[in-house]
XYZ file of C-alpha atoms in Angstrom:
626
model
C -0.044 -0.007 0.041
C 1.479 3.376 -1.185
C 0.630 6.660 0.678
C 1.297 9.851 -1.353
C 2.756 12.790 0.220
C 3.169 16.403 -0.933
C 5.765 17.419 -3.691
C 5.368 13.980 -5.225
C 6.899 11.848 -2.486
C 4.871 8.545 -1.132
C 5.559 6.541 2.153
C 5.929 2.683 1.606
C 3.329 0.353 2.887
C 5.826 -1.020 5.559
C 4.113 1.045 8.066
C 3.888 4.746 8.598
C 6.306 5.041 11.463
C 9.156 4.333 8.815
C 8.394 7.184 6.676
C 10.650 6.095 4.050
C 9.899 8.210 0.826
C 9.457 6.284 -2.384
C 8.963 7.834 -5.960
C 5.580 7.001 -7.868
C 6.649 5.090 -10.932
C 4.772 7.119 -13.255
C 5.403 10.796 -11.683
C 8.710 12.524 -12.210
C 10.389 13.669 -8.923
C 9.643 17.270 -7.974
C 12.584 19.571 -7.370
C 13.157 21.254 -4.171
C 11.519 24.876 -3.726
C 14.805 26.140 -2.992
C 16.497 24.794 -6.244
C 13.590 25.984 -8.523
C 13.866 29.551 -7.032
C 17.574 29.425 -7.544
C 17.043 28.514 -11.326
C 14.572 31.125 -11.787
C 16.771 33.809 -10.286
C 19.234 32.760 -12.641
C 16.993 32.672 -15.658
C 15.886 36.180 -14.630
C 19.625 37.287 -14.468
C 20.276 35.884 -17.788
C 17.503 37.486 -19.373
C 18.382 41.007 -17.807
C 22.176 40.475 -18.864
C 21.092 39.641 -22.314
C 18.723 42.657 -22.303
C 21.349 45.030 -21.196
C 23.962 43.633 -23.705
C 21.468 43.737 -26.440
C 20.704 47.300 -25.702
C 24.153 48.375 -25.339
C 25.103 46.845 -28.610
C 22.089 48.262 -30.248
C 23.362 51.687 -28.994
C 26.492 51.536 -30.721
C 26.027 49.180 -33.455
C 22.788 49.320 -35.769
C 23.488 45.692 -37.502
C 24.850 42.515 -36.978
C 27.384 43.100 -39.968
C 28.393 46.214 -37.966
C 28.861 44.416 -34.748
C 30.711 41.386 -35.914
C 33.185 43.975 -37.955
C 33.626 45.878 -34.664
C 34.185 42.665 -32.430
C 36.647 41.271 -35.095
C 38.739 44.577 -34.991
C 38.650 44.596 -31.149
C 39.744 40.954 -30.815
C 42.387 41.480 -33.297
C 43.660 44.548 -31.317
C 43.176 43.128 -27.862
C 44.447 39.485 -28.382
C 48.009 40.347 -29.098
C 48.045 43.096 -26.370
C 46.983 40.691 -23.490
C 49.180 38.039 -24.928
C 52.214 40.548 -24.687
C 50.734 41.616 -21.301
C 51.017 38.157 -20.172
C 54.328 37.515 -21.395
C 55.805 40.750 -20.089
C 54.436 39.838 -16.619
C 55.858 36.341 -16.724
C 59.113 37.972 -18.001
C 59.197 40.320 -15.017
C 58.517 37.772 -12.510
C 61.155 35.545 -13.805
C 63.900 38.231 -14.091
C 62.806 39.518 -10.499
C 63.256 36.039 -9.109
C 66.651 35.688 -10.914
C 68.164 39.009 -9.942
C 66.547 39.478 -6.478
C 67.715 36.252 -5.008
C 68.366 36.111 -1.448
C 71.712 34.680 -1.905
C 72.954 37.223 -4.315
C 72.178 40.127 -1.537
C 74.028 37.853 1.137
C 76.943 37.423 -1.461
C 76.851 41.209 -1.936
C 76.833 42.038 1.552
C 79.737 39.784 2.472
C 81.927 41.807 -0.195
C 81.082 44.726 1.306
C 81.987 43.642 4.670
C 85.055 42.419 3.216
C 86.106 45.671 1.770
C 85.086 47.327 4.996
C 87.361 45.141 7.147
C 90.130 45.600 4.584
C 89.950 49.479 5.239
C 89.851 49.140 8.888
C 92.838 47.134 9.148
C 94.581 49.724 6.794
C 93.602 52.484 9.038
C 94.537 50.145 12.071
C 98.005 49.552 10.578
C 98.611 53.164 10.080
C 97.577 54.135 13.550
C 99.852 51.224 14.734
C 102.777 52.839 12.947
C 101.983 56.197 14.413
C 101.878 54.474 17.886
C 105.287 52.711 17.262
C 106.647 56.369 15.979
C 105.506 58.080 18.890
C 106.940 55.243 21.382
C 110.417 56.386 20.285
C 112.002 57.281 23.417
C 114.802 59.659 21.902
C 111.630 61.465 20.082
C 109.783 61.728 23.471
C 112.804 63.034 25.416
C 113.679 65.615 22.691
C 110.067 66.863 22.357
C 109.538 66.997 26.320
C 113.055 69.233 26.420
C 112.197 71.151 23.263
C 115.538 69.972 21.620
C 114.930 71.159 18.165
C 118.194 69.569 16.653
C 117.524 66.215 18.328
C 114.084 66.263 16.696
C 115.176 67.069 13.577
C 117.586 64.651 13.549
C 115.437 61.808 14.920
C 112.545 62.729 12.416
C 115.308 62.339 9.663
C 115.847 59.001 10.987
C 112.396 57.677 11.446
C 110.825 58.934 7.981
C 112.426 56.482 5.431
C 111.153 53.554 7.644
C 107.571 54.232 6.825
C 106.842 54.581 3.209
C 103.204 55.559 3.559
C 103.887 58.933 5.148
C 103.584 62.086 3.283
C 104.623 63.979 6.530
C 105.493 63.964 9.830
C 105.587 66.937 12.498
C 105.964 67.474 15.943
C 103.637 70.053 17.682
C 104.023 71.831 20.956
C 100.372 71.395 21.711
C 97.514 69.216 20.115
C 95.997 71.200 16.805
C 92.453 72.394 16.410
C 90.128 70.379 14.770
C 90.692 69.722 10.987
C 87.538 71.562 9.907
C 88.286 74.587 11.928
C 88.749 77.728 9.609
C 92.015 78.401 11.760
C 93.400 74.968 11.569
C 96.194 75.554 9.024
C 97.491 79.056 11.103
C 97.296 76.880 14.423
C 99.138 74.122 12.837
C 101.924 76.382 11.446
C 102.228 78.013 14.799
C 102.477 75.067 17.100
C 104.933 73.133 14.766
C 108.472 72.659 16.327
C 109.826 70.125 13.777
C 108.472 68.828 10.292
C 109.622 66.562 7.591
C 107.847 65.428 4.448
C 108.324 63.385 1.158
C 108.487 66.722 -0.999
C 105.069 66.585 -2.383
C 101.609 66.634 -0.820
C 99.094 63.638 -1.178
C 97.606 63.253 -4.837
C 93.882 63.765 -4.372
C 93.405 61.995 -8.007
C 94.966 58.724 -6.769
C 95.686 58.746 -3.297
C 93.738 59.573 0.079
C 95.180 60.897 3.350
C 94.763 60.193 6.878
C 96.065 62.085 9.738
C 96.869 60.342 12.910
C 97.925 62.356 16.119
C 99.657 60.696 19.223
C 100.927 62.413 22.450
C 104.495 62.276 23.101
C 104.211 62.973 26.820
C 102.021 61.727 29.354
C 101.110 65.516 30.317
C 97.813 66.954 28.977
C 98.367 69.513 26.293
C 101.891 68.349 25.815
C 103.728 68.035 22.692
C 102.136 65.766 20.187
C 103.104 63.686 17.077
C 100.957 64.411 13.881
C 101.590 61.855 11.095
C 99.980 62.238 7.480
C 99.901 58.754 5.620
C 98.758 58.368 2.093
C 96.893 55.273 0.750
C 95.854 54.029 -2.672
C 92.354 55.827 -3.605
C 91.190 52.934 -5.768
C 90.571 50.744 -3.056
C 88.258 53.196 -0.805
C 86.449 54.332 -4.073
C 85.563 50.833 -4.899
C 84.447 50.456 -1.257
C 82.329 53.556 -1.568
C 80.873 52.403 -5.162
C 80.123 48.602 -3.828
C 78.238 50.090 -1.231
C 76.384 52.454 -2.979
C 75.602 49.552 -5.622
C 74.466 47.182 -2.611
C 72.257 49.837 -1.130
C 70.774 50.242 -4.456
C 70.030 46.419 -4.884
C 68.466 46.393 -1.437
C 66.398 49.269 -2.067
C 65.091 47.933 -5.515
C 64.804 44.601 -3.815
C 62.303 46.084 -1.332
C 60.278 48.199 -3.817
C 60.106 45.470 -6.468
C 56.611 44.895 -5.999
C 55.519 48.375 -6.069
C 57.907 48.317 -9.592
C 55.800 45.486 -10.521
C 52.580 47.021 -9.892
C 53.532 50.401 -11.540
C 54.355 48.283 -14.732
C 51.538 46.258 -14.387
C 49.191 49.497 -14.353
C 51.125 50.872 -17.009
C 50.300 47.778 -19.156
C 46.971 47.712 -18.009
C 46.320 51.454 -18.865
C 47.881 50.901 -22.361
C 45.397 47.887 -22.844
C 42.385 50.096 -21.707
C 43.510 52.813 -24.040
C 44.039 50.351 -26.784
C 40.514 48.663 -26.163
C 38.991 52.019 -26.456
C 40.555 53.126 -29.630
C 40.186 49.622 -30.930
C 36.412 49.881 -30.256
C 36.060 53.318 -31.715
C 37.998 52.247 -34.636
C 35.812 49.324 -35.107
C 32.919 51.373 -35.046
C 34.066 53.900 -37.460
C 35.108 51.321 -40.029
C 32.059 48.922 -39.554
C 29.714 51.848 -39.839
C 31.437 53.190 -42.993
C 31.001 49.618 -44.545
C 27.508 48.825 -43.042
C 26.308 52.353 -44.269
C 27.180 51.435 -47.899
C 25.870 48.076 -47.571
C 22.563 49.256 -46.138
C 22.453 51.797 -49.193
C 22.740 48.810 -51.517
C 20.052 46.810 -49.688
C 17.560 50.002 -49.749
C 18.400 50.060 -53.297
C 17.806 46.442 -53.982
C 14.350 46.670 -51.932
C 13.654 49.583 -54.444
C 14.509 47.712 -57.503
C 12.355 44.895 -56.170
C 9.269 46.951 -56.270
C 10.192 47.547 -60.003
C 11.855 50.939 -59.978
C 14.932 50.874 -61.996
C 15.636 54.601 -61.592
C 17.496 54.253 -58.099
C 21.260 54.642 -58.161
C 23.511 54.251 -55.443
C 26.406 56.799 -54.582
C 29.529 55.812 -55.521
C 32.214 56.566 -52.589
C 35.506 55.306 -51.707
C 37.824 52.963 -53.447
C 37.473 49.559 -52.162
C 35.386 46.591 -53.314
C 32.078 47.907 -52.096
C 32.804 50.924 -54.490
C 33.325 48.403 -57.315
C 30.140 46.618 -56.101
C 28.127 49.832 -56.212
C 29.494 50.934 -59.623
C 28.703 47.770 -61.044
C 25.034 47.779 -59.462
C 24.591 51.230 -60.952
C 25.745 49.898 -64.433
C 23.700 46.721 -63.925
C 20.423 48.812 -63.287
C 21.149 51.001 -66.363
C 21.495 47.791 -68.548
C 18.436 46.370 -66.971
C 16.558 49.675 -67.565
C 17.863 49.584 -71.420
C 17.016 45.859 -71.436
C 13.228 46.375 -69.944
C 12.892 48.945 -72.574
C 14.263 46.688 -75.409
C 12.131 43.657 -74.244
C 9.021 45.677 -73.926
C 9.533 47.055 -77.172
C 10.216 43.461 -78.854
C 7.161 42.197 -77.083
C 5.057 44.946 -78.352
C 6.319 44.547 -81.832
C 6.041 40.695 -81.493
C 2.262 40.971 -80.628
C 1.998 43.624 -83.401
C 3.375 40.945 -85.701
C 1.196 38.187 -84.581
C -1.868 40.542 -85.316
C -0.244 41.561 -88.743
C 0.024 37.757 -89.579
C -3.641 37.034 -88.539
C -4.787 40.167 -90.393
C -2.963 39.416 -93.600
C -4.424 35.505 -93.561
C -8.039 37.260 -92.694
C -7.657 39.853 -95.434
C -6.181 37.729 -98.206
C -8.768 34.788 -98.300
C -11.668 37.102 -99.590
C -9.884 39.084 -101.987
C -9.637 36.753 -104.913
C -13.368 35.996 -104.772
C -14.339 39.481 -104.603
C -12.353 40.342 -107.487
C -13.466 37.323 -109.675
C -17.266 38.026 -108.816
C -17.096 41.644 -110.000
C -15.124 40.738 -113.183
C -17.491 37.899 -114.008
C -20.811 40.289 -113.486
C -18.445 42.916 -115.875
C -18.079 40.123 -118.477
C -21.619 38.408 -118.393
C -23.455 41.524 -118.958
C -24.468 41.793 -122.495
C -26.814 44.739 -122.888
C -26.835 47.781 -124.538
C -27.517 50.145 -121.641
C -24.571 52.620 -121.953
C -24.904 54.061 -118.126
C -25.243 50.686 -116.965
C -22.127 49.428 -118.844
C -20.319 52.775 -117.710
C -21.364 51.897 -113.935
C -19.972 48.201 -114.512
C -16.598 49.516 -116.089
C -16.392 51.903 -113.134
C -17.114 49.284 -110.490
C -14.535 46.976 -112.038
C -11.850 49.560 -111.979
C -12.432 50.520 -108.375
C -12.517 47.027 -107.068
C -9.506 46.116 -109.036
C -7.639 48.996 -107.694
C -8.739 48.670 -103.860
C -8.126 44.782 -104.314
C -4.477 45.684 -105.342
C -4.096 47.955 -102.374
C -5.197 45.559 -100.099
C -3.048 42.805 -101.608
C -0.147 45.056 -100.996
C -1.409 45.838 -97.386
C -1.447 42.054 -97.090
C 1.775 41.679 -98.476
C 3.196 44.451 -95.972
C 1.701 42.488 -92.988
C 3.062 39.271 -94.332
C 6.630 40.505 -94.425
C 6.413 42.388 -91.340
C 5.079 39.149 -89.632
C 8.000 37.087 -91.105
C 10.830 39.747 -90.145
C 13.611 37.499 -89.336
C 16.067 37.876 -86.253
C 19.307 39.831 -86.471
C 22.678 37.089 -86.680
C 25.375 39.409 -85.339
C 28.793 38.916 -86.508
C 32.042 41.195 -86.472
C 32.274 43.725 -89.390
C 33.918 46.971 -90.284
C 31.453 49.785 -90.293
C 33.197 52.070 -92.711
C 33.444 49.260 -95.453
C 29.568 48.512 -94.707
C 28.727 52.162 -95.408
C 30.691 52.493 -98.414
C 29.026 49.556 -99.762
C 25.754 51.083 -98.836
C 26.691 54.255 -100.667
C 27.576 52.448 -103.795
C 24.404 50.258 -103.880
C 21.934 52.808 -102.431
C 20.320 53.689 -105.933
C 19.382 50.267 -106.537
C 18.244 49.140 -103.292
C 14.857 48.569 -102.140
C 13.324 47.121 -99.110
C 11.657 43.960 -99.963
C 10.261 43.434 -96.421
C 7.566 46.148 -97.222
C 5.910 44.451 -100.306
C 5.940 44.879 -103.817
C 4.411 47.908 -105.184
C 4.611 49.853 -101.540
C 5.450 53.420 -101.596
C 8.180 52.619 -98.718
C 9.727 49.828 -101.185
C 10.463 52.494 -103.943
C 13.776 52.285 -105.173
C 15.858 55.431 -104.314
C 16.533 56.136 -107.860
C 13.509 57.336 -108.675
C 13.985 60.368 -106.167
C 15.962 62.367 -108.425
C 17.491 66.040 -107.565
C 18.150 65.020 -103.850
C 21.875 65.207 -102.795
C 22.933 62.305 -100.644
C 26.200 62.734 -98.957
C 28.409 60.390 -97.087
C 30.941 61.084 -94.185
C 32.522 57.927 -93.240
C 35.929 58.110 -91.491
C 38.819 55.955 -93.081
C 39.751 54.304 -90.011
C 37.928 50.879 -89.131
C 35.158 50.997 -86.958
C 34.619 47.206 -85.691
C 31.235 46.465 -84.866
C 28.851 43.326 -84.601
C 26.101 43.631 -86.929
C 23.773 41.862 -89.350
C 24.722 43.373 -92.593
C 21.518 42.546 -94.384
C 19.377 43.987 -91.584
C 21.274 47.074 -90.803
C 21.321 47.963 -94.679
C 17.583 47.856 -94.234
C 17.805 50.442 -91.395
C 20.139 52.677 -93.727
C 17.918 52.481 -96.722
C 14.672 53.122 -94.848
C 16.275 56.298 -93.047
C 17.473 57.644 -96.241
C 14.350 56.801 -98.235
C 12.179 58.598 -95.425
C 14.536 61.646 -95.538
C 14.286 61.835 -99.413
C 10.467 61.273 -99.339
C 10.197 63.830 -96.700
C 12.191 66.470 -98.581
C 9.999 65.636 -102.053
C 6.780 65.856 -100.152
C 7.741 69.136 -98.603
C 8.876 70.740 -101.796
C 5.739 69.401 -103.638
C 3.530 71.097 -101.144
C 5.133 74.409 -101.377
C 3.117 77.207 -102.822
C 5.566 78.016 -105.560
C 5.858 74.232 -106.544
C 5.387 73.328 -110.355
C 4.538 70.311 -111.740
C 7.980 69.978 -113.198
C 11.178 70.929 -111.852
C 14.163 72.476 -113.662
C 16.758 70.104 -114.957
C 19.570 69.654 -112.463
C 17.758 71.642 -109.546
C 18.540 70.124 -106.224
C 15.630 70.010 -104.049
C 17.372 69.017 -100.644
C 20.202 67.271 -98.881
C 20.690 64.218 -96.902
C 23.690 63.461 -94.740
C 25.033 60.102 -93.708
C 27.728 60.479 -91.132
C 29.483 57.720 -88.863
C 32.041 58.045 -86.006
C 33.470 56.186 -83.170
C 31.463 56.619 -79.714
C 33.314 55.062 -76.762
C 33.729 51.311 -77.529
C 30.885 51.414 -80.147
C 29.575 53.734 -83.343
C 27.402 56.264 -83.712
C 25.354 56.807 -87.089
C 23.638 59.976 -87.679
C 21.106 60.518 -90.611
C 20.383 64.177 -91.272
C 18.093 65.927 -93.739
C 16.950 69.623 -94.553
C 13.418 68.322 -94.702
C 10.309 69.849 -92.618
C 11.592 67.707 -89.734
C 9.642 66.056 -86.921
C 7.501 67.735 -84.404
C 8.207 67.082 -80.943
C 4.469 65.849 -80.224
C 5.262 62.706 -82.846
C 8.766 61.749 -81.761
C 7.135 59.754 -79.073
C 5.273 57.566 -81.349
C 7.216 57.586 -84.458
C 8.594 54.173 -83.980
C 5.223 52.655 -83.209
C 3.669 50.189 -85.799
C 1.155 51.613 -87.999
C 1.909 55.276 -87.315
C 2.692 57.344 -90.347
C 2.635 61.053 -91.180
C 2.778 59.987 -94.810
C -0.281 59.873 -97.029
C 1.035 56.802 -98.606
C 2.821 55.115 -96.070
C 2.184 51.864 -94.012
C 3.890 52.978 -90.693
C 6.056 50.054 -90.700
C 9.305 51.231 -91.799
C 10.376 52.940 -88.643
C 9.023 50.332 -86.318
C 11.383 47.773 -88.223
C 14.188 49.883 -87.854
C 14.075 50.375 -84.145
C 13.351 46.463 -84.139
C 16.466 45.766 -85.874
C 18.476 48.277 -83.967
C 17.457 46.997 -80.713
C 18.300 43.246 -81.722
C 21.812 44.953 -82.331
C 21.870 46.061 -78.739
C 21.709 49.564 -79.655
C 19.364 52.348 -79.400
C 17.844 55.019 -81.828
C 16.335 58.453 -81.400
C 14.828 61.286 -83.419
C 15.755 64.799 -82.915
C 16.111 67.986 -84.750
C 19.308 68.020 -86.911
C 21.930 70.734 -85.762
C 23.523 70.670 -89.219
C 20.831 70.865 -91.717
C 17.941 71.922 -89.509
C 15.442 69.260 -90.517
C 15.199 65.735 -89.105
C 17.971 63.843 -87.619
C 18.116 60.109 -86.560
C 20.713 59.011 -84.480
C 21.903 55.257 -83.834
C 23.935 54.111 -81.201
C 25.519 50.659 -81.798
C 27.466 49.120 -78.603
C 30.405 47.724 -81.009
C 31.910 44.457 -80.017
C 30.635 44.519 -76.686
C 27.371 42.746 -77.156
C 29.190 39.718 -78.325
C 31.495 39.725 -75.240
C 28.494 40.258 -72.999
C 26.910 36.983 -74.558
C 30.243 35.174 -74.307
C 30.627 36.471 -70.496
C 26.931 35.223 -69.664
C 27.768 31.975 -71.247
C 30.816 31.545 -69.315
C 29.240 32.912 -66.082
C 26.428 30.278 -66.368
C 29.430 27.506 -66.971
C 31.003 28.524 -63.718
C 27.704 28.703 -61.816
C 26.960 25.118 -62.803
C 30.251 23.875 -61.866
C 29.706 25.669 -58.538
C 26.151 23.874 -58.371
C 24.385 26.801 -58.965
C 21.148 26.095 -61.155
C 20.560 28.569 -63.800
C 17.759 29.201 -66.439
C 18.389 28.739 -70.136
C 19.950 31.795 -72.012
C 17.559 34.174 -73.664
């Protein structure tokens, strides 16, 4: 029997007195209340810490990339400094343990003590020599009686015995202290006998020691003053060694303070460097992320379909190249979008033209045959009715012919082929067009069309060509681009002819040799491509119609179909170029400007194929090329 107690514990059924807790097999053990509270507090502390750290990072760093760049710069700055601090601390401690060894200090103290004992023994020896001199009975008796002759003779006898003597003198009374200002005068006044080696002690190499001993037992009686010279080197070494040992013990006592000073200096350097590293990281990271954010914002705008956005190009690093490439990509995308939209629109017009041609062509022959049959089978003699039938047949045949030409135009426009580009010299191509232009016509517009009329029939219009002698290498479809040149020149000639025909002073015939107008075809290099201009001195193109002049079936000519300039633009777009209609600055009429990209379009296509191949090798899926 099991009894359940609070907190998931139970008492086994061996008696309530045992109170042995056991766990229920289906219930997990409940943690103690204290443990749960501790875990809860830790969770709260971690949450608060994360919030504070996140708020601090968010205050200084606005993005994850900025945070990562700043952290990388900070770590790359701090890790070498921290390693240098650790190595310097270890080196300092090791050097301290080597140089400030207690045994070294003891040996230095012993050396200084040995020097001190040596100097003391030297001084004691000089004192003993003075005592020996003062113990001479003859000298003592002569000094007591003041016998100057005996004193001089005795000093002459004693002086050679002691090589360390500089001078020896007998004074009638003890002299004043050596630091007394009257010491020299007092010494000269009290001297009764004196002998010296002939030169004073050399302060550069010797040190002197004055030793005074009484010659009598009477106080204030005569005394012996002996001055000895000892080598200065030993005493200087003692002083120098003593100062070195004192400095050593001073450094040994203050080495902990010295260690703390260097440690504080390194810590201050580490702190300053960390602050500068963080500031430098923020500055560099913010400059990078600011430009990345610009690119991201521009990409978001492009994602909405706006290709007019441009990113400021600043700096000279990889991001600058990326921004420049991004802007160039957007410009090319905008041009490609315009070209694709135009080609799609032309494609729709071509489909419609093909359907219209099919729908119009079928009933033309039955209509014409029916009218012709009615005209042939009427055998009556009614003149008016016969005239009506003749007129009806003439009108129907004329309109059917017009519809047939229109059907031909539609069919040719619908079957317009795609340009196949190849390298060519534009100068040679334009020279060929110049030589063949009088015999050229545009067969794509249908037989009998006014737009397909050979240029040889448009006399009295001067056509001049300005082609540079140097080669202009471009990628073109010669047959298709020839249609462009023919169509543009023909339009210029027809515009001049129609304008002169509508002039008030125009007559049915023109004077032989009279020039009605001028057309200029000019080609120049443009960056890595080419520029072709077709100018005329005709009436020009009004600004209101320039935006629609390349639309299919839009024409300002009474007998035109409106397909010529649409075909021109389609061919130019398939060449990767652009065409625009403006006012001629040289001749005053219309000006059509063609921009051809040169060989760049072939390079772009090759680069696109190569990029797709590299992407496939890297495992990137790509669509089929356009």
